[in-house]
């Protein structure tokens, strides 16, 4: 037999001015199961809560209805009060008679009638409430960082620093990412390798960090605190544990005509290769598409020269399975493909390069050993034109709708570096707007103009035409001078828009995290939770969330680490008990619920049932993981048999409310 | 055809490929063909029938049959293969336990249409060159075959088998059918006319549950209408609301899963055109969310279990048809 | 500023001039650039400001070759050539009354004249 | 149809906890008036609304049912309201097919910031249902009020 207590709050005059609270208490007192019905000045006050607690104890209440303000205000207050008086907190229901009644209706009679109906609905619902207990779910004290660029390295180092194990999964043979390819960094002009490579080494030497290079995440199961991840370690045909990185094999390898990815194809490497001198791990990798031994079975030079016997042509991909408490996504970015911008002649003319290619051309470890030469004829360029916003700020058909953010600054950097090193070179920068918000950023850009005399021209390049004499005709408009220009250039540098890495989209599906239309990961709140995804336990680091420069990336990497550490510190997490559950006896195992679950909380198990005739029958039934379920209820409607129901908002509870309102 | 089927069934039974065969046998009357399971060559020889009245869809029976030990041979007409596939997709049938032989489909005959001609005491019906020779207690009657075919066959959507292990006879194609004509006609009526139409029809419902029990999409372990906890269980069509609700909920539960096999209307003893409710959902899904044929494959997402970000709003109901 | 004229130009061109981000790429490759007093990007900007009469009085409207290079290049899909054409149309229409009435058309028909030309002329020379 | 001026419809509003229920609270906080005919039932997400609930409401005497959820793309559970939109579109279309008045059912996206929209929507919906008169086509005679 239910013993329900009803408590009607005056909220000073907020409720009492338009709702006859005494009449509400009186009317609800006659509802079935209600044993006590009281009103009080301020139910949420200390003494109001005392009133409720005492009634729970004295009247041995099995359910409580508070007619007061919105449950969004004080549901937790009253739940806690009930719990402290020994009543399960989920046996409390709130009837919202302030925001949704007294504040919107002016006539007392009307408002009182409505308040009574809302109260009756709450009483009807509380009749069907069941005690719910929050589950505790343990936290695996290990983090996974997907992506080994500067964002991932920073995150991993910070997490390891806090005393937790971290794995970095990097799809390339080495960590380092885009920053390893960059020559100098703005606005300080210090060398990128000089600040990055110590961090790479630190990561490799930290005993809490495991680096899975040349690996990709293949499958993610589980939920916050307890993810199970399958990592595919791609065969590199070299035993990582044996290889010393001496590089003899790469020297002796007879196949030397392989486009070098690290230098963006501007020069060649051998079929067995180490991406660059400071690679971490410094281990050779065989490219099976070019290796003569793998293609024809004839060669085997690397195997012969390797003194430690690390070469293994028969190596297979291996799958590592590991549990993690938190996952940080740091998949980074790439410059967009410029094929469709044929007005810039990128595909026709080798002297039209992207900014990232220019980084390599200027880098001491790059194809020209640091001397800036035209790729076509290795001559010294005297006129260089930079084009901004190539593919950025376009409508959807023409490119990316967003500003890529970093191009204004790195172009100023390039322009400045060239003018510094080669004062006889004229540098033109065509811009639409120069966007330099950031510490010392605008000063930096002004230095390029004022100190280095870089020609900034407001306007866009319309056409780039390679000419027969090796020069490049750049046709552009100078909007401020109101004239059309032709510049005879030696090189053209395109500031290509950046986009999220292509592996991010399938990864988002695996992680059940959201992406925006540009494939950037969506943060849980754009302002207040910028490094968390909406999926609990998944954090975002670096440019996978949006275009960022290095300091911002590092800051976000550390912020994501802090959030992950906050999670890993806990031994267990408390779950919301208002989650879905499936009645196995009714479940058909049809998979409808699984299809609509945004969290992957539903799995299927083969369960044995004892039949009335003492035989057993094995049926496929749904099983909800209460730690993953967030309680939206999508599955309850997808389920045709009604096996799936939601704690706290069950079918019968909602229908009881409907009945009470419509009666 | 019947001989070829029996011959093949016997072979498969004999070599141990299958343990049972599901097909049809005669019920009380000559035109009353009912699904049946056969376990021996003798049974097949004496009872197995495949003729113009074997219209019942045997797919649903495989839910129970594949829960048993051993493998079963199922003869599936094109329309049955869609139901079969849909049940595979919903994990209700264990595909490994069924050997599917695709057999030609209808058109099958509707005994009610023959009876409607005033022909009674029917002993047998024979199709001779598309003229039906009907032997009755009172002598022989004839009528054109075309006037006696089942409504569901008259608006056949496909002669193609979407799944089979082997075929007896030729495979056909997906057809351009006129199956949505009546739905469209109703859509163009006024709301009052539609209401009157459905009151006329649904008020005939005696809640015998035949539509639910025959429906291959209705394979729930425990139907919501039988479950006292569901809040909508009710055995009798107590009033007009109950009549409406039963059919709305049933149609909604099979929306996106119904293959339009037409069995619901075929078995309705009150001749309520229940398939129109399902077809309304199918037509809406096709028009609003893109063509979708339940059971055409086993992997695609059911339209109600997926979405696109630019789906139409429910207010589209106000823009279509007549109020 | 003539609001009606601005509306007319915007409507007849079908161009949303507010999409322009003032990059000037349209003018960068315009082959008639040197002939024009006002350049494609200025057309877009001046229409946005509503300064259409100035454009209508300028010879620039007749210098546009309708080569559509600007339309092709514009990163934001603004289509300046359509704006130029719309201003040109506004100018033609203002040159006093209907030059062409529907009743004139039968008399103009002859076998060599493409139908399209009549329709185009009608569009241009009738209000 | 004759409009009975004294007819006060019963209107059930299902509101999702994160957007529309908060939007309804906001219209209260801003003291925006809307008819007291509207009674709100809180659900975690609009996708929790089972067609059975809607039919149940009509059975028990509701004259109109409205569902409110987060705007598409803003669902707290990321995709719930997209499923709602499909399900409810099909259900409303079916009710229309059976000749039930279109204006008795509605779905509206109301964010937590749209208190004014919530009040205006409820005002309009109540007026629409009032104009239709009592629900007769989808009522349960056993539940009819005297």
XYZ file of N, CA and C in Angstrom, chain B residues 10 26 36 83 128 131 134 155 174 177 188 195 200 221 254 276 285 291 295 299 308-309 322:
69
model
N 12.020 -34.496 -51.756
C 12.360 -35.865 -51.369
C 13.865 -36.098 -51.472
N -3.818 -29.672 -47.797
C -5.219 -29.358 -47.877
C -5.823 -29.234 -46.498
N 2.050 -26.273 -43.902
C 2.252 -27.518 -43.153
C 3.710 -27.939 -43.229
N 9.446 -11.168 -47.056
C 9.168 -11.351 -45.627
C 10.296 -12.131 -44.965
N -8.394 -24.194 -66.347
C -8.120 -24.718 -67.680
C -8.035 -23.563 -68.637
N -9.681 -20.371 -67.651
C -11.099 -20.436 -67.305
C -11.186 -21.399 -66.130
N -15.398 -25.074 -62.069
C -15.664 -25.251 -60.654
C -16.699 -26.352 -60.479
N -2.295 -6.550 -57.411
C -1.386 -5.392 -57.352
C 0.013 -5.866 -56.955
N 11.090 -7.034 -60.591
C 10.269 -6.130 -59.784
C 9.303 -5.448 -60.732
N 3.769 -1.586 -60.031
C 2.406 -1.955 -59.684
C 1.599 -0.716 -59.382
N -7.105 11.891 -51.475
C -7.756 13.006 -52.154
C -9.183 13.244 -51.682
N -12.723 9.814 -42.784
C -13.163 9.348 -41.480
C -14.329 8.371 -41.637
N -16.586 3.026 -41.403
C -17.315 1.929 -42.045
C -16.506 0.645 -41.975
N 7.655 -11.735 -29.269
C 7.549 -12.792 -28.267
C 6.277 -12.586 -27.456
N 4.578 -1.968 -37.485
C 5.185 -2.640 -38.639
C 5.652 -1.630 -39.698
N -4.290 -1.212 -46.654
C -4.232 0.214 -47.019
C -3.512 1.030 -45.955
N 6.666 6.825 -46.618
C 8.118 6.611 -46.475
C 8.800 6.799 -47.822
N 12.707 5.921 -51.731
C 12.155 4.584 -51.965
C 12.749 3.575 -50.992
N 12.640 -5.761 -46.706
C 12.910 -7.141 -47.094
C 13.675 -7.277 -48.396
N 20.511 -5.689 -45.014
C 21.489 -4.828 -44.339
C 21.048 -3.368 -44.198
N 17.740 11.699 -41.770
C 18.710 12.609 -42.362
C 18.460 13.956 -41.711
N 19.475 14.806 -41.757
C 19.344 16.065 -41.042
C 18.336 16.991 -41.702
N -5.884 16.505 -48.834
C -7.018 17.372 -48.559
C -7.327 17.292 -47.075
